[in-house]
Tab-separated table of C-alpha atoms in Angstrom:
chain	number	residue	atom	x	y	z
N	1	MET	CA	-32.021	-26.309	5.553
N	2	PRO	CA	-28.928	-23.851	5.554
N	3	GLU	CA	-25.550	-24.445	6.894
N	4	PRO	CA	-25.031	-22.436	10.238
N	5	PRO	CA	-22.091	-20.064	10.131
N	6	LYS	CA	-18.872	-21.333	11.433
N	7	PRO	CA	-17.664	-19.757	15.035
N	8	ARG	CA	-14.567	-17.294	14.676
N	9	LEU	CA	-11.630	-18.179	14.581
N	10	HIS	CA	-9.861	-15.921	17.665
N	11	ARG	CA	-6.329	-16.149	16.417
N	12	PHE	CA	-7.053	-15.021	12.872
N	13	ASP	CA	-8.745	-11.939	14.360
N	14	THR	CA	-5.739	-11.238	16.042
N	15	ALA	CA	-3.519	-11.554	12.682
N	16	ALA	CA	-5.829	-9.177	11.235
N	17	GLY	CA	-5.735	-6.807	14.353
N	18	ILE	CA	-2.069	-6.732	14.320
N	19	THR	CA	-1.759	-6.478	10.471
N	20	MET	CA	-4.227	-3.470	10.375
N	21	VAL	CA	-2.315	-1.462	12.901
N	22	LEU	CA	0.346	-1.557	10.393
N	23	VAL	CA	-1.435	-0.943	7.633
N	24	VAL	CA	-2.596	2.695	9.610
N	25	PHE	CA	0.916	2.918	10.528
N	26	GLY	CA	2.121	2.793	7.331
N	27	HIS	CA	-0.534	5.205	6.093
N	28	ASN	CA	1.100	7.993	7.574
N	29	TYR	CA	2.299	8.694	3.935
N	30	PHE	CA	2.889	12.803	4.104
N	31	GLU	CA	6.311	13.925	2.688
N	32	ASP	CA	7.647	15.558	5.903
N	33	PHE	CA	6.986	12.100	7.821
N	34	ARG	CA	8.747	9.882	4.747
N	35	GLN	CA	11.941	11.789	4.733
N	36	ASP	CA	12.283	10.758	8.286
N	37	ALA	CA	15.202	8.512	8.661
N	38	ILE	CA	13.574	5.693	10.797
N	39	TYR	CA	9.911	5.947	9.490
N	40	GLY	CA	10.457	6.442	5.808
N	41	PRO	CA	12.464	2.675	5.488
N	42	LEU	CA	9.985	0.917	7.842
N	43	ARG	CA	7.343	2.251	5.539
N	44	ASP	CA	8.635	1.169	2.813
N	45	PHE	CA	9.360	-1.980	4.204
N	46	LEU	CA	5.684	-2.456	5.475
N	47	TYR	CA	4.483	-2.221	1.631
N	48	GLN	CA	6.398	-4.605	0.662
N	49	PHE	CA	3.977	-7.485	2.755
N	50	HIS	CA	1.281	-5.841	4.628
N	51	MET	CA	-1.194	-6.056	1.929
N	52	PRO	CA	-0.545	-9.536	0.567
N	53	VAL	CA	-0.929	-10.605	4.635
N	54	PHE	CA	-4.172	-8.546	4.215
N	55	MET	CA	-5.217	-10.551	1.619
N	56	PHE	CA	-3.794	-14.130	2.790
N	57	LEU	CA	-5.911	-13.063	6.103
N	58	SER	CA	-9.148	-11.909	3.850
N	59	GLY	CA	-9.131	-14.998	1.305
N	60	PHE	CA	-8.765	-17.555	4.512
N	61	LEU	CA	-11.833	-15.766	6.219
N	62	VAL	CA	-14.078	-15.820	3.074
N	63	PHE	CA	-13.156	-19.458	2.518
N	64	TYR	CA	-13.427	-20.443	5.962
N	65	ALA	CA	-17.197	-18.778	6.290
N	66	TYR	CA	-18.675	-19.658	2.454
N	67	ARG	CA	-21.395	-21.619	2.176
N	68	PRO	CA	-22.040	-22.999	-1.180
N	69	ILE	CA	-24.121	-21.314	-4.204
N	70	GLU	CA	-25.728	-24.111	-5.773
N	71	SER	CA	-27.984	-21.751	-8.641
N	72	VAL	CA	-27.372	-18.882	-10.639
N	73	LYS	CA	-29.856	-17.205	-8.912
N	74	ALA	CA	-28.042	-17.724	-5.586
N	75	TYR	CA	-24.892	-16.570	-7.392
N	76	ARG	CA	-26.717	-12.965	-8.303
N	77	GLN	CA	-27.711	-13.168	-5.075
N	78	TYR	CA	-24.717	-13.336	-3.515
N	79	LEU	CA	-22.692	-10.397	-6.015
N	80	PHE	CA	-25.535	-8.292	-5.213
N	81	LYS	CA	-24.866	-8.836	-1.424
N	82	ARG	CA	-21.360	-8.237	-1.877
N	83	GLY	CA	-21.383	-5.073	-4.384
N	84	ARG	CA	-24.106	-3.431	-1.855
N	85	LYS	CA	-21.411	-4.063	1.048
N	86	PHE	CA	-18.470	-2.356	-1.255
N	87	ILE	CA	-19.890	-0.326	-4.540
N	88	PRO	CA	-21.872	2.335	-2.363
N	89	ILE	CA	-19.254	3.161	0.017
N	90	TYR	CA	-16.816	2.992	-2.634
N	91	PHE	CA	-18.267	5.640	-4.405
N	92	LEU	CA	-19.072	7.541	-1.471
N	93	LEU	CA	-15.610	7.855	-0.696
N	94	SER	CA	-14.348	8.205	-3.843
N	95	VAL	CA	-16.393	11.375	-4.488
N	96	PHE	CA	-15.109	12.911	-1.272
N	97	TYR	CA	-11.327	12.562	-1.755
N	98	ILE	CA	-12.168	13.940	-5.417
N	99	LEU	CA	-13.705	17.482	-3.704
N	100	THR	CA	-10.842	17.350	-1.275
N	101	ASP	CA	-8.507	17.202	-3.710
N	102	LEU	CA	-10.055	19.698	-5.784
N	103	TYR	CA	-9.912	22.312	-2.551
N	104	LEU	CA	-6.539	21.143	-1.198
N	105	LYS	CA	-4.634	20.485	-4.285
N	106	LYS	CA	-5.990	23.208	-6.160
N	107	TYR	CA	-7.353	21.223	-9.115
N	108	GLY	CA	-9.403	22.515	-11.603
N	109	ILE	CA	-12.952	21.488	-12.825
N	110	GLU	CA	-10.592	19.873	-16.149
N	111	ASP	CA	-8.868	17.269	-14.148
N	112	VAL	CA	-12.216	15.877	-12.737
N	113	PRO	CA	-13.130	13.573	-15.758
N	114	ALA	CA	-9.904	12.139	-15.337
N	115	GLN	CA	-10.074	11.264	-11.598
N	116	ILE	CA	-13.714	9.957	-12.458
N	117	TYR	CA	-12.222	7.657	-15.344
N	118	LYS	CA	-9.614	6.853	-12.324
N	119	MET	CA	-11.954	5.819	-9.781
N	120	LEU	CA	-13.740	3.846	-12.375
N	121	PHE	CA	-11.255	1.855	-14.118
N	122	SER	CA	-7.733	2.468	-11.722
N	123	PRO	CA	-8.300	3.569	-8.198
N	124	ILE	CA	-4.601	3.475	-6.997
N	125	ARG	CA	-3.758	6.215	-9.378
N	126	GLY	CA	-6.965	8.257	-8.188
N	127	SER	CA	-7.319	10.568	-5.411
N	128	ALA	CA	-8.506	7.781	-2.875
N	129	GLY	CA	-6.069	5.319	-3.823
N	130	PHE	CA	-6.335	3.181	-0.990
N	131	LEU	CA	-9.621	2.307	-2.045
N	132	TRP	CA	-8.063	-0.489	-4.214
N	133	TYR	CA	-8.425	-2.854	-1.935
N	134	LEU	CA	-12.432	-2.805	-2.498
N	135	TYR	CA	-12.197	-2.669	-6.017
N	136	VAL	CA	-9.897	-5.955	-6.300
N	137	LEU	CA	-11.565	-7.809	-3.009
N	138	LEU	CA	-14.562	-7.496	-5.295
N	139	ILE	CA	-13.134	-8.935	-8.275
N	140	PHE	CA	-11.739	-11.820	-6.069
N	141	TYR	CA	-15.337	-12.215	-4.583
N	142	ALA	CA	-16.571	-12.865	-7.766
N	143	VAL	CA	-14.483	-15.802	-8.881
N	144	ILE	CA	-14.819	-17.673	-5.030
N	145	PRO	CA	-18.086	-19.413	-6.128
N	146	LEU	CA	-16.189	-20.567	-9.257
N	147	LEU	CA	-13.193	-21.735	-7.397
N	148	LYS	CA	-15.125	-23.786	-4.895
N	149	ILE	CA	-16.448	-26.207	-7.278
N	150	LEU	CA	-13.393	-27.041	-8.629
N	151	PRO	CA	-11.362	-30.145	-7.526
N	152	ARG	CA	-8.846	-29.632	-4.590
N	153	LYS	CA	-5.774	-30.637	-7.444
N	154	LEU	CA	-6.762	-27.947	-9.792
N	155	LEU	CA	-6.987	-25.240	-7.109
N	156	TYR	CA	-3.304	-26.003	-6.327
N	157	LEU	CA	-2.536	-25.363	-10.081
N	158	ILE	CA	-4.185	-22.347	-10.134
N	159	ALA	CA	-2.531	-20.981	-6.823
N	160	LEU	CA	0.831	-22.125	-8.488
N	161	ALA	CA	-0.175	-19.921	-11.916
N	162	ALA	CA	-1.302	-17.040	-9.504
N	163	PHE	CA	2.193	-17.079	-7.855
N	164	MET	CA	3.782	-17.107	-11.459
N	165	LEU	CA	1.352	-14.233	-12.096
N	166	THR	CA	3.289	-12.085	-9.357
N	167	PHE	CA	6.265	-11.756	-11.424
N	168	VAL	CA	4.391	-10.501	-14.633
N	169	PRO	CA	3.727	-6.498	-15.052
N	170	LEU	CA	0.088	-6.450	-16.145
N	171	PRO	CA	-1.801	-2.838	-17.248
N	172	TYR	CA	-3.299	-0.221	-14.837
N	173	ILE	CA	-6.685	-1.203	-16.302
N	174	PHE	CA	-9.344	-2.529	-13.697
N	175	SER	CA	-6.254	-2.940	-11.180
N	176	LEU	CA	-5.334	-5.690	-12.964
N	177	ASN	CA	-1.765	-5.275	-12.000
N	178	LEU	CA	-3.188	-5.684	-8.412
N	179	VAL	CA	-5.278	-8.544	-9.276
N	180	GLY	CA	-2.108	-10.284	-10.499
N	181	LYS	CA	-0.044	-9.096	-7.413
N	182	TYR	CA	-2.041	-10.136	-4.582
N	183	PHE	CA	-4.356	-13.148	-6.041
N	184	PHE	CA	-1.992	-15.489	-4.784
N	185	PHE	CA	-2.273	-14.636	-1.179
N	186	PHE	CA	-5.642	-14.461	-1.517
N	187	ILE	CA	-5.938	-18.111	-2.793
N	188	THR	CA	-3.613	-19.287	-0.676
N	189	GLY	CA	-5.250	-18.152	2.298
N	190	GLY	CA	-8.248	-19.803	1.087
N	191	LEU	CA	-6.714	-22.928	0.705
N	192	MET	CA	-5.329	-22.713	4.172
N	193	ALA	CA	-8.753	-23.019	5.344
N	194	ASP	CA	-8.816	-26.418	4.359
N	195	HIS	CA	-5.794	-27.173	6.487
N	196	MET	CA	-6.273	-26.242	9.938
N	197	GLY	CA	-3.956	-28.459	11.340
N	198	PHE	CA	-1.352	-26.463	9.842
N	199	PHE	CA	-1.865	-24.807	13.110
N	200	GLU	CA	-1.137	-27.475	15.340
N	201	THR	CA	1.868	-28.998	13.752
N	202	VAL	CA	3.726	-26.709	11.304
N	203	LEU	CA	3.349	-23.385	12.754
N	204	PRO	CA	4.819	-24.166	15.905
N	205	ARG	CA	7.649	-26.146	14.496
N	206	TRP	CA	8.226	-23.677	11.897
N	207	GLY	CA	6.902	-20.073	12.968
N	208	LEU	CA	10.144	-19.195	15.188
N	209	PRO	CA	12.615	-19.484	12.208
N	210	PHE	CA	10.277	-17.548	9.958
N	211	LEU	CA	9.789	-15.002	12.793
N	212	CYS	CA	13.862	-14.710	12.995
N	213	LEU	CA	14.100	-14.275	9.227
N	214	PHE	CA	11.334	-11.594	9.385
N	215	THR	CA	13.563	-9.900	11.692
N	216	LEU	CA	16.584	-10.222	9.840
N	217	LEU	CA	15.054	-8.552	7.005
N	218	TRP	CA	13.410	-5.472	8.828
N	219	VAL	CA	17.141	-5.114	9.815
N	220	ASN	CA	18.275	-5.765	6.207
N	221	VAL	CA	15.779	-1.948	6.000
N	222	PHE	CA	18.120	-0.055	7.665
N	223	THR	CA	21.662	-2.059	6.439
N	224	HIS	CA	20.548	-2.462	2.882
N	225	THR	CA	22.726	-5.965	2.951
N	226	VAL	CA	20.838	-7.652	0.278
N	227	THR	CA	17.665	-7.002	-2.156
N	228	VAL	CA	14.788	-9.308	-1.551
N	229	MET	CA	11.953	-9.921	-3.785
N	230	TYR	CA	8.693	-8.741	-1.898
N	231	GLN	CA	6.950	-12.545	-2.652
N	232	ALA	CA	9.818	-13.689	-0.163
N	233	THR	CA	9.256	-10.978	2.397
N	234	SER	CA	5.629	-11.658	2.615
N	235	VAL	CA	5.508	-15.308	3.113
N	236	ALA	CA	7.846	-14.635	5.929
N	237	GLY	CA	5.498	-11.586	7.140
N	238	ILE	CA	2.756	-13.977	6.538
N	239	VAL	CA	3.787	-17.264	8.753
N	240	SER	CA	5.448	-14.731	11.473
N	241	ILE	CA	2.185	-12.836	11.931
N	242	LEU	CA	0.071	-15.914	12.469
N	243	TYR	CA	2.886	-17.604	14.783
N	244	VAL	CA	2.912	-14.312	16.838
N	245	SER	CA	-1.359	-14.241	16.899
N	246	SER	CA	-1.021	-17.956	17.767
N	247	SER	CA	1.419	-17.515	20.964
N	248	ARG	CA	-0.373	-17.555	24.417
N	249	TRP	CA	-0.047	-13.846	25.169
N	250	VAL	CA	-0.524	-12.078	22.252
N	251	GLY	CA	-3.184	-14.229	20.845
N	252	LYS	CA	-5.278	-13.327	24.245
N	253	ILE	CA	-5.411	-9.592	23.443
N	254	LYS	CA	-8.605	-8.683	23.467
N	255	LEU	CA	-8.062	-5.146	21.700
N	256	LEU	CA	-6.382	-6.838	18.983
N	257	GLN	CA	-8.822	-8.996	18.093
N	258	SER	CA	-11.459	-6.423	18.100
N	259	ILE	CA	-9.337	-4.289	15.898
N	260	GLY	CA	-9.224	-7.342	13.671
N	261	ARG	CA	-13.004	-8.005	13.723
N	262	HIS	CA	-13.739	-4.340	12.623
N	263	SER	CA	-10.767	-3.977	10.496
N	264	PHE	CA	-13.339	-3.186	7.436
N	265	TYR	CA	-14.287	0.199	8.637
N	266	ILE	CA	-11.152	0.605	9.958
N	267	TYR	CA	-9.591	0.605	6.853
N	268	LEU	CA	-11.915	2.771	5.273
N	269	LEU	CA	-11.978	5.513	7.758
N	270	ASN	CA	-8.388	5.380	9.118
N	271	SER	CA	-6.776	7.753	6.307
N	272	LEU	CA	-9.503	10.227	6.775
N	273	VAL	CA	-8.728	10.322	10.532
N	274	ILE	CA	-5.323	10.709	9.872
N	275	GLY	CA	-5.587	13.268	7.074
N	276	ILE	CA	-7.553	15.745	9.419
N	277	PHE	CA	-4.991	15.252	12.761
N	278	TYR	CA	-2.200	15.894	10.289
N	279	LEU	CA	-3.751	19.126	9.233
N	280	VAL	CA	-4.753	19.960	12.682
N	281	TYR	CA	-0.342	19.030	13.242
N	282	HIS	CA	0.392	22.038	10.958
N	283	ARG	CA	-2.125	24.209	10.976
N	284	VAL	CA	-2.201	24.828	14.797
N	285	GLY	CA	1.443	24.789	15.309
N	286	LEU	CA	1.674	21.054	17.431
N	287	ASP	CA	4.484	20.382	14.875
N	288	SER	CA	6.903	23.033	16.845
N	289	CYS	CA	6.168	20.931	20.193
N	290	ILE	CA	5.698	17.359	19.286
N	291	PRO	CA	8.314	15.321	17.392
N	292	PRO	CA	7.173	13.767	14.042
N	293	ARG	CA	7.929	10.349	15.602
N	294	ILE	CA	6.043	10.529	18.391
N	295	TYR	CA	3.123	12.165	16.386
N	296	ILE	CA	3.349	9.167	13.994
N	297	VAL	CA	2.588	7.253	16.839
N	298	ILE	CA	-0.279	9.187	17.765
N	299	LEU	CA	-1.804	9.395	14.391
N	300	THR	CA	-1.322	5.579	14.126
N	301	ILE	CA	-3.399	5.122	17.571
N	302	LEU	CA	-6.188	7.460	16.476
N	303	GLY	CA	-6.575	6.295	13.026
N	304	THR	CA	-7.223	2.794	14.472
N	305	MET	CA	-9.266	4.027	17.517
N	306	LEU	CA	-11.622	6.646	16.412
N	307	PRO	CA	-12.584	4.352	13.319
N	308	LEU	CA	-13.215	1.205	15.678
N	309	TRP	CA	-15.241	3.127	18.026
N	310	PHE	CA	-17.436	4.298	15.283
N	311	SER	CA	-17.743	0.523	14.118
N	312	ILE	CA	-18.630	-0.444	17.454
N	313	ILE	CA	-21.170	1.800	17.885
N	314	GLU	CA	-22.610	2.104	14.412
N	315	GLY	CA	-23.033	-1.484	14.828
N	316	ARG	CA	-25.263	-1.135	18.246
N	317	LEU	CA	-27.371	1.018	16.607
N	318	SER	CA	-27.880	-0.837	13.583
N	319	GLY	CA	-27.771	-4.454	15.168
N	320	ARG	CA	-25.013	-5.362	12.355
N	321	LYS	CA	-22.593	-8.157	13.874
N	322	SER	CA	-19.046	-7.038	14.015
N	323	ASP	CA	-16.977	-6.840	10.467
N	324	GLY	CA	-14.082	-9.655	9.800
């Protein structure tokens, strides 16, 4: 008899919601915005930790909700189910962004084969670079059943090896560079799913010092006092976001929980929404009356809320449960 699904953890929904808002904020990557003296450094700092946090949370939720796979047939069904969720939308959005670049960036037909190659083998270099997350996550999904049958001590050794791999430059082919960069955070999140006592004991005690450290790293963005490795920034970011998400006030914000539950659709659609309203910003002449910093906030809200509403409506129409 199959095991019943585990209940959702609201604090992880909140953490995913906070992280998703940061991801959307960072996707305002247009050149005139990046030249802003405040947004430019903040975005560069976000890119040091926001995807490691997202990978950590993804690893936790996947391991937490994992059901044992006991046969090769079940493994094939598992891969088919994951592929059916990721691959069609990956190809659909990739083709859409290639066609968009053909129109907006005046690419020639001769550039299309190179873009298709990038779509298949190195998505981060292609027109829809943000889709690398789906590409890499599907690779991680493929190895999860293999990891789950290993002894716990061996998983710790694999996590240690994965940490060492974050320092190794890997080729772009098959997104190996990104697999090496983020697998440590993914598997660490998975291991954390087996140590729920961490949230009741360690996090309340050490969360505040990590949050103070993280605040200092924010300040360092503008002072450039020291150079900090992204691994250290990511660990500080993970603990800080979990600590804030577990607090009495932030942890009860329903909107953040909803954003976290629908993060899959928000991640897929936020760049499209931001891109459309960025074109409106310049084509309609809004740039003459709305300062860039205010419009970045507006784009972040639109890039979060419109995909959220779409996901909720689509879910109600199809009977789909909320994504995590």
